[in-house]
Amino acid sequence: EKGNYAHYMQKEIFEQPIAVAQTLQSYVRPFEGEVALPTGDLDLATVGRVTIVACGTSFYAGMVAKYWIEQFARVPVDIDVASEFRYRQPVLEPGGLALFISQSGETADTLAALRHARSEQQRIAVVVNVPTSSMAREADLLLPTYAGPEIGVASTKAFTCQLAVLAALSANLARAKGRLSREEEQEIVQHLQEAPAALNAALGHDDDIASMAHLIAPARDVLYLGRGPDYPLALEGALKLKEISYIHAEGYAAGEMKHGPIALIDEAVPVIVLAPSGPLFEKTVSNMQEVRARGGKIVLISDAKGLEDAGEGCIATIEMPEVHPLIAPLVYAVPVQLLAYHVAVTKGTDVDQPRNLAKSVTVE
Ligand code: M6R
């Protein structure tokens, strides 16, 4: 079943261009230049607040969606991990949209949070990869990802497919709210349609990433930095590395470094910086320089332009295709997944079945 791949995780990483293309097929009409969600009776124009709840990697997809929904639709978004949300007595105005994101659709905390939101008169939208799951059955608005079965415990293709659906949802909400012109919608659709090819181009750097894994494998701690919608990718990169290589890793918003974590910097702590060209590039790079000035060893992930501007003096660089900032979070998922994968392989850990973890967390 793994075909030519050594692990399910590796296979699933490489399936992303197709998985994302398949998922987008259900949510965009490329010829019309329109996003098209099966919203049914749910009138998105009446949504005044969105509450996003999820766990783990799905939570990080939700964090990206918060940036998008607020930017495009100008609708306020709350976000929480399910285990906190369900016990913190959140204030929920009746009629709000509660959005649950889950690969399995069975995560106990997320399901309990969904039921709580229902009891508080929220309208329930779910993004799930298993269309027969409990969450799918309990949704008012079901937005499936079409990633196909994900076997590796570390979530990969489900994540990028979640992002594809969430980008389409953000645009659809923006349109319903009168915040999106025809041209803007066409552009979003065009950028989303570029995602599969860009994912392919990112995967083309697999060998480079494999050959630098030995730089990270001996580390005890690794930091990941990003800004804006790429900040959740820093968190996701750190989670992937922790899960399968058992190296302690943390993701930070790049601008937070000087508020504490920079104290950790020395040459034994590699710092992975995610900095696609775009409006936040300069800011992220200046945080990176602060780290370097303190002896930090940097791995910079950027496009050719970004690497030319800022790649000098890094211990390694990973080149990504130049993409629109909207799809950067999908594309930059690839190098952090591959890096975690190759570091784990270098260390000889069990990639598909890491210790202490289950694919689906159905107990609280
Ligand atoms: O099935 P779900 O998306 O609800 O699962 C949530 C988390 O348990 C999951 O994302 C977990 O963090 C993964 N092992 C991440 O790789």
Short mmCIF file of C-alpha atoms and ligand atoms in Angstrom, two decimals:
data_model
loop_
_atom_site.label_atom_id
_atom_site.label_comp_id
_atom_site.label_asym_id
_atom_site.label_seq_id
_atom_site.Cartn_x
_atom_site.Cartn_y
_atom_site.Cartn_z
CA GLU A 1 0.00 0.00 0.00
CA LYS A 2 2.94 2.30 0.56
CA GLY A 3 4.04 1.71 -3.02
CA ASN A 4 7.55 3.02 -3.53
CA TYR A 5 7.54 4.97 -0.31
CA ALA A 6 9.31 3.94 2.87
CA HIS A 7 6.56 5.27 5.14
CA TYR A 8 2.91 6.26 4.94
CA MET A 9 3.86 9.72 6.10
CA GLN A 10 6.22 10.14 3.18
CA LYS A 11 3.57 8.89 0.76
CA GLU A 12 1.00 11.26 2.23
CA ILE A 13 3.36 14.23 2.01
CA PHE A 14 3.84 13.49 -1.68
CA GLU A 15 0.12 13.04 -2.27
CA GLN A 16 -0.57 16.65 -1.35
CA PRO A 17 -0.71 18.18 -4.84
CA ILE A 18 -3.39 15.68 -5.85
CA ALA A 19 -5.22 15.77 -2.53
CA VAL A 20 -5.42 19.56 -2.57
CA ALA A 21 -6.48 19.62 -6.24
CA GLN A 22 -9.21 17.09 -5.47
CA THR A 23 -10.40 19.11 -2.51
CA LEU A 24 -10.42 22.38 -4.42
CA GLN A 25 -12.53 20.80 -7.14
CA SER A 26 -15.48 20.80 -4.76
CA TYR A 27 -15.02 24.39 -3.61
CA VAL A 28 -14.00 26.50 -6.57
CA ARG A 29 -15.29 26.99 -10.10
CA PRO A 30 -12.13 27.91 -11.96
CA PHE A 31 -13.81 28.90 -15.22
CA GLU A 32 -16.30 31.18 -13.52
CA GLY A 33 -13.61 32.45 -11.15
CA GLU A 34 -15.90 31.74 -8.20
CA VAL A 35 -15.70 30.00 -4.88
CA ALA A 36 -18.70 27.77 -4.33
CA LEU A 37 -19.45 26.21 -0.97
CA PRO A 38 -22.44 23.93 -0.40
CA THR A 39 -23.87 26.36 2.15
CA GLY A 40 -27.46 25.07 1.84
CA ASP A 41 -29.75 26.84 4.30
CA LEU A 42 -26.93 28.56 6.08
CA ASP A 43 -26.90 32.19 5.05
CA LEU A 44 -23.31 33.34 5.49
CA ALA A 45 -24.38 36.99 5.15
CA THR A 46 -25.92 36.75 8.63
CA VAL A 47 -22.74 35.51 10.32
CA GLY A 48 -21.50 38.14 12.76
CA ARG A 49 -18.82 36.14 14.55
CA VAL A 50 -16.94 32.92 13.90
CA THR A 51 -15.67 30.65 16.67
CA ILE A 52 -13.07 28.11 15.57
CA VAL A 53 -12.31 25.05 17.70
CA ALA A 54 -9.93 22.15 17.02
CA CYS A 55 -6.90 20.26 18.40
CA GLY A 56 -3.31 19.80 17.29
CA THR A 57 -2.55 20.28 13.63
CA SER A 58 -6.21 20.98 12.86
CA PHE A 59 -6.04 23.82 15.38
CA TYR A 60 -3.12 25.33 13.47
CA ALA A 61 -5.18 25.19 10.26
CA GLY A 62 -7.84 27.08 12.21
CA MET A 63 -5.30 29.70 13.25
CA VAL A 64 -4.47 30.35 9.60
CA ALA A 65 -8.20 30.65 8.88
CA LYS A 66 -8.54 33.35 11.54
CA TYR A 67 -6.06 35.51 9.62
CA TRP A 68 -7.92 34.90 6.36
CA ILE A 69 -11.47 35.39 7.64
CA GLU A 70 -10.60 38.60 9.44
CA GLN A 71 -8.61 39.93 6.46
CA PHE A 72 -11.11 39.08 3.73
CA ALA A 73 -14.51 39.04 5.40
CA ARG A 74 -13.80 41.47 8.29
CA VAL A 75 -15.76 39.14 10.57
CA PRO A 76 -14.29 38.72 14.07
CA VAL A 77 -12.93 35.26 14.83
CA ASP A 78 -12.35 33.57 18.18
CA ILE A 79 -10.21 30.48 18.25
CA ASP A 80 -9.46 27.97 20.93
CA VAL A 81 -8.21 24.45 21.43
CA ALA A 82 -11.15 22.19 22.15
CA SER A 83 -9.98 21.08 25.59
CA GLU A 84 -9.98 24.72 26.77
CA PHE A 85 -13.07 25.85 24.91
CA ARG A 86 -15.34 23.21 26.38
CA TYR A 87 -14.55 24.11 29.98
CA ARG A 88 -13.95 27.84 29.94
CA GLN A 89 -17.57 28.97 29.63
CA PRO A 90 -17.10 30.91 26.39
CA VAL A 91 -19.53 33.72 25.63
CA LEU A 92 -21.42 32.74 22.48
CA GLU A 93 -24.06 35.00 20.92
CA PRO A 94 -26.93 32.88 19.55
CA GLY A 95 -26.69 32.53 15.78
CA GLY A 96 -22.90 32.68 15.63
CA LEU A 97 -21.01 30.32 13.37
CA ALA A 98 -18.96 27.70 15.22
CA LEU A 99 -16.40 25.99 13.00
CA PHE A 100 -14.83 22.66 13.98
CA ILE A 101 -11.82 21.28 12.15
CA SER A 102 -10.81 17.65 12.45
CA GLN A 103 -9.14 15.09 10.22
CA SER A 104 -10.84 12.16 11.94
CA GLY A 105 -14.10 13.85 12.91
CA GLU A 106 -13.93 11.80 16.14
CA THR A 107 -11.56 13.71 18.43
CA ALA A 108 -13.30 13.56 21.81
CA ASP A 109 -12.64 17.12 22.94
CA THR A 110 -13.59 18.64 19.58
CA LEU A 111 -16.81 16.61 19.44
CA ALA A 112 -17.75 17.64 22.99
CA ALA A 113 -17.00 21.27 22.07
CA LEU A 114 -19.28 20.94 19.04
CA ARG A 115 -22.12 19.67 21.23
CA HIS A 116 -21.56 22.48 23.67
CA ALA A 117 -21.70 25.04 20.84
CA ARG A 118 -24.93 23.44 19.60
CA SER A 119 -26.46 23.79 23.06
CA GLU A 120 -25.53 27.49 22.91
CA GLN A 121 -27.49 27.98 19.67
CA GLN A 122 -24.48 28.19 17.39
CA ARG A 123 -24.70 27.17 13.76
CA ILE A 124 -22.27 24.32 13.28
CA ALA A 125 -19.82 24.02 10.38
CA VAL A 126 -17.27 21.21 10.24
CA VAL A 127 -14.22 20.57 8.10
CA VAL A 128 -13.51 16.83 8.33
CA ASN A 129 -11.64 14.26 6.28
CA VAL A 130 -13.91 11.35 7.26
CA PRO A 131 -17.36 12.13 5.85
CA THR A 132 -19.04 9.37 7.88
CA SER A 133 -17.62 10.62 11.18
CA SER A 134 -19.57 11.78 14.24
CA MET A 135 -18.75 15.43 13.57
CA ALA A 136 -19.88 15.15 9.96
CA ARG A 137 -23.22 13.73 11.11
CA GLU A 138 -23.80 16.52 13.60
CA ALA A 139 -22.99 19.44 11.30
CA ASP A 140 -25.33 21.99 9.77
CA LEU A 141 -22.69 22.73 7.16
CA LEU A 142 -20.41 19.85 6.19
CA LEU A 143 -17.23 20.84 4.37
CA PRO A 144 -15.28 17.66 3.64
CA THR A 145 -11.61 17.55 2.74
CA TYR A 146 -10.85 15.02 0.03
CA ALA A 147 -7.38 14.04 1.21
CA GLY A 148 -8.14 10.30 1.12
CA PRO A 149 -7.27 8.09 4.10
CA GLU A 150 -4.44 9.42 6.23
CA ILE A 151 -2.57 6.61 7.97
CA GLY A 152 0.55 8.28 9.39
CA VAL A 153 -0.06 9.54 12.90
CA ALA A 154 1.52 12.85 11.95
CA SER A 155 -1.07 14.75 9.96
CA THR A 156 0.16 16.08 6.62
CA LYS A 157 -2.15 16.01 3.63
CA ALA A 158 -5.22 16.49 5.80
CA PHE A 159 -3.71 19.78 6.97
CA THR A 160 -3.08 21.26 3.52
CA CYS A 161 -6.55 20.15 2.41
CA GLN A 162 -8.06 21.81 5.48
CA LEU A 163 -6.28 25.01 4.48
CA ALA A 164 -7.69 24.75 0.94
CA VAL A 165 -11.25 24.44 2.27
CA LEU A 166 -10.74 27.22 4.80
CA ALA A 167 -9.40 29.60 2.15
CA ALA A 168 -12.49 28.94 0.04
CA LEU A 169 -14.73 29.40 3.09
CA SER A 170 -13.04 32.71 3.93
CA ALA A 171 -13.60 33.98 0.39
CA ASN A 172 -17.20 32.76 0.37
CA LEU A 173 -17.90 34.49 3.66
CA ALA A 174 -16.24 37.66 2.37
CA ARG A 175 -18.45 37.60 -0.72
CA ALA A 176 -21.58 37.01 1.35
CA LYS A 177 -20.60 39.98 3.50
CA GLY A 178 -20.17 42.21 0.44
CA ARG A 179 -16.45 42.52 1.09
CA LEU A 180 -15.16 40.91 -2.08
CA SER A 181 -15.30 42.36 -5.58
CA ARG A 182 -15.64 40.08 -8.60
CA GLU A 183 -12.00 40.75 -9.48
CA GLU A 184 -10.78 39.95 -5.98
CA GLU A 185 -12.72 36.71 -5.98
CA GLN A 186 -11.31 35.77 -9.38
CA GLU A 187 -7.81 36.44 -8.09
CA ILE A 188 -8.32 34.29 -5.01
CA VAL A 189 -9.60 31.45 -7.15
CA GLN A 190 -6.65 31.82 -9.48
CA HIS A 191 -4.16 31.69 -6.60
CA LEU A 192 -5.87 28.66 -5.10
CA GLN A 193 -5.72 26.94 -8.46
CA GLU A 194 -1.96 27.52 -8.46
CA ALA A 195 -1.53 25.66 -5.19
CA PRO A 196 -1.15 22.07 -6.51
CA ALA A 197 1.67 23.05 -8.90
CA ALA A 198 3.36 25.08 -6.18
CA LEU A 199 3.12 22.10 -3.80
CA ASN A 200 4.76 20.00 -6.49
CA ALA A 201 7.57 22.51 -6.87
CA ALA A 202 8.06 22.51 -3.08
CA LEU A 203 8.26 18.70 -3.09
CA GLY A 204 11.00 18.99 -5.71
CA HIS A 205 13.32 20.12 -2.90
CA ASP A 206 13.01 16.83 -1.03
CA ASP A 207 16.63 15.84 -1.71
CA ASP A 208 18.00 19.16 -0.45
CA ILE A 209 15.99 18.78 2.74
CA ALA A 210 17.11 15.17 3.19
CA SER A 211 20.72 16.20 2.84
CA MET A 212 20.47 18.80 5.60
CA ALA A 213 18.63 16.61 8.12
CA HIS A 214 21.94 15.72 9.81
CA LEU A 215 22.25 19.38 10.86
CA ILE A 216 19.05 19.17 12.90
CA ALA A 217 19.10 15.55 14.10
CA PRO A 218 21.67 16.08 16.91
CA ALA A 219 19.86 19.13 18.34
CA ARG A 220 18.10 18.95 21.69
CA ASP A 221 15.93 21.99 20.98
CA VAL A 222 14.79 23.64 17.77
CA LEU A 223 12.87 26.88 17.29
CA TYR A 224 10.57 27.75 14.39
CA LEU A 225 9.66 31.34 13.55
CA GLY A 226 7.01 32.82 11.29
CA ARG A 227 4.72 35.83 11.03
CA GLY A 228 1.10 36.41 10.09
CA PRO A 229 -0.54 33.38 8.44
CA ASP A 230 2.87 31.69 8.46
CA TYR A 231 3.13 31.88 12.24
CA PRO A 232 0.80 28.87 12.65
CA LEU A 233 3.13 27.08 10.19
CA ALA A 234 5.97 27.62 12.64
CA LEU A 235 3.81 25.96 15.31
CA GLU A 236 2.97 23.15 12.93
CA GLY A 237 6.62 22.62 11.99
CA ALA A 238 7.55 22.38 15.65
CA LEU A 239 4.73 19.93 16.35
CA LYS A 240 5.74 17.70 13.43
CA LEU A 241 9.35 17.59 14.63
CA LYS A 242 8.34 16.84 18.24
CA GLU A 243 5.92 14.11 17.25
CA ILE A 244 8.14 12.00 15.08
CA SER A 245 11.74 12.82 15.98
CA TYR A 246 11.22 13.45 19.74
CA ILE A 247 13.31 16.62 19.53
CA HIS A 248 11.98 19.43 21.67
CA ALA A 249 10.75 22.16 19.35
CA GLU A 250 8.75 25.35 19.75
CA GLY A 251 7.12 27.67 17.27
CA TYR A 252 7.01 31.39 17.91
CA ALA A 253 5.61 34.45 16.26
CA ALA A 254 8.86 35.98 14.97
CA GLY A 255 8.15 39.28 16.72
CA GLU A 256 7.85 37.53 20.10
CA MET A 257 11.47 36.38 20.11
CA LYS A 258 12.77 39.43 21.88
CA HIS A 259 10.15 39.05 24.61
CA GLY A 260 11.84 36.00 26.07
CA PRO A 261 12.74 33.09 23.83
CA ILE A 262 15.79 34.84 22.39
CA ALA A 263 17.45 34.04 25.72
CA LEU A 264 17.60 30.42 24.54
CA ILE A 265 19.68 31.20 21.49
CA ASP A 266 23.12 29.70 21.16
CA GLU A 267 24.82 27.65 18.46
CA ALA A 268 23.27 24.43 19.70
CA VAL A 269 19.69 25.57 18.99
CA PRO A 270 18.88 25.62 15.28
CA VAL A 271 16.27 28.22 14.31
CA ILE A 272 14.05 27.49 11.32
CA VAL A 273 12.68 30.70 9.80
CA LEU A 274 9.66 30.65 7.48
CA ALA A 275 9.75 33.85 5.45
CA PRO A 276 8.02 33.92 2.07
CA SER A 277 8.42 37.12 0.04
CA GLY A 278 5.51 39.40 0.75
CA PRO A 279 4.40 42.19 3.03
CA LEU A 280 5.85 40.58 6.19
CA PHE A 281 9.19 39.46 4.76
CA GLU A 282 11.31 42.38 5.98
CA LYS A 283 9.88 42.15 9.48
CA THR A 284 10.57 38.44 9.78
CA VAL A 285 14.08 38.88 8.40
CA SER A 286 14.90 41.58 10.92
CA ASN A 287 13.84 39.20 13.74
CA MET A 288 16.05 36.59 12.11
CA GLN A 289 19.03 38.97 12.14
CA GLU A 290 18.50 39.55 15.87
CA VAL A 291 18.79 35.81 16.37
CA ARG A 292 21.89 35.60 14.20
CA ALA A 293 23.57 38.45 16.06
CA ARG A 294 23.36 36.25 19.17
CA GLY A 295 25.08 33.31 17.54
CA GLY A 296 21.90 31.55 16.37
CA LYS A 297 22.20 29.00 13.57
CA ILE A 298 19.53 29.73 11.01
CA VAL A 299 17.79 27.60 8.41
CA LEU A 300 15.91 30.01 6.15
CA ILE A 301 12.92 28.80 4.16
CA SER A 302 12.01 31.34 1.49
CA ASP A 303 11.73 31.79 -2.25
CA ALA A 304 14.62 32.64 -4.61
CA LYS A 305 14.09 36.35 -4.07
CA GLY A 306 13.99 36.03 -0.29
CA LEU A 307 17.04 33.79 -0.20
CA GLU A 308 18.98 36.20 -2.33
CA ASP A 309 18.12 39.08 0.00
CA ALA A 310 18.63 37.28 3.30
CA GLY A 311 20.12 33.81 2.77
CA GLU A 312 23.71 34.76 3.45
CA GLY A 313 25.19 33.45 6.67
CA CYS A 314 22.49 30.79 7.21
CA ILE A 315 23.63 27.23 7.95
CA ALA A 316 21.18 26.04 5.31
CA THR A 317 18.44 27.40 3.07
CA ILE A 318 15.40 25.73 1.55
CA GLU A 319 14.06 27.26 -1.62
CA MET A 320 10.33 27.43 -2.17
CA PRO A 321 8.57 28.57 -5.33
CA GLU A 322 7.53 32.20 -5.35
CA VAL A 323 3.83 32.19 -4.49
CA HIS A 324 1.08 34.59 -3.58
CA PRO A 325 0.91 35.12 0.22
CA LEU A 326 -2.55 33.49 0.26
CA ILE A 327 -1.19 30.07 -0.63
CA ALA A 328 2.14 30.38 1.19
CA PRO A 329 0.81 28.53 4.27
CA LEU A 330 -0.06 25.51 2.09
CA VAL A 331 3.26 25.54 0.27
CA TYR A 332 5.41 26.11 3.38
CA ALA A 333 3.78 23.14 5.07
CA VAL A 334 5.79 20.92 2.72
CA PRO A 335 9.34 21.83 3.85
CA VAL A 336 8.48 21.62 7.55
CA GLN A 337 6.87 18.22 7.03
CA LEU A 338 9.81 16.96 4.98
CA LEU A 339 12.32 18.31 7.46
CA ALA A 340 10.61 16.52 10.36
CA TYR A 341 10.38 13.39 8.25
CA HIS A 342 14.04 13.28 7.26
CA VAL A 343 15.24 14.15 10.76
CA ALA A 344 13.15 11.27 12.13
CA VAL A 345 14.52 8.91 9.49
CA THR A 346 18.06 10.05 10.34
CA LYS A 347 17.38 9.36 14.00
CA GLY A 348 15.75 6.01 13.25
CA THR A 349 12.50 6.70 15.10
CA ASP A 350 9.17 5.13 14.15
CA VAL A 351 7.81 7.67 11.69
CA ASP A 352 4.31 6.28 11.18
CA GLN A 353 3.66 5.11 14.73
CA PRO A 354 5.49 7.50 17.06
CA ARG A 355 5.61 6.52 20.71
CA ASN A 356 2.73 7.55 22.99
CA LEU A 357 0.55 8.87 20.15
CA ALA A 358 -2.67 7.64 18.57
CA LYS A 359 -4.05 8.61 15.17
CA SER A 360 -7.39 9.53 16.60
CA VAL A 361 -7.73 10.78 20.18
CA THR A 362 -11.18 9.52 21.14
CA VAL A 363 -10.71 9.88 24.89
CA GLU A 364 -10.50 13.14 26.74
O1 M6R B 1 -8.45 14.11 13.88
P1 M6R B 1 -8.13 15.50 14.37
O2 M6R B 1 -7.74 16.42 13.30
O3 M6R B 1 -9.26 16.06 15.21
O4 M6R B 1 -6.89 15.33 15.32
C1 M6R B 1 -6.39 16.41 16.06
C2 M6R B 1 -5.01 16.11 16.61
O5 M6R B 1 -5.06 15.00 17.46
C3 M6R B 1 -3.99 15.85 15.49
O6 M6R B 1 -3.92 16.91 14.58
C4 M6R B 1 -2.61 15.59 16.06
O7 M6R B 1 -2.10 16.77 16.63
C5 M6R B 1 -1.70 15.04 14.96
N1 M6R B 1 -0.97 13.90 15.45
C6 M6R B 1 -0.77 16.08 14.40
O8 M6R B 1 0.18 15.56 13.54
#
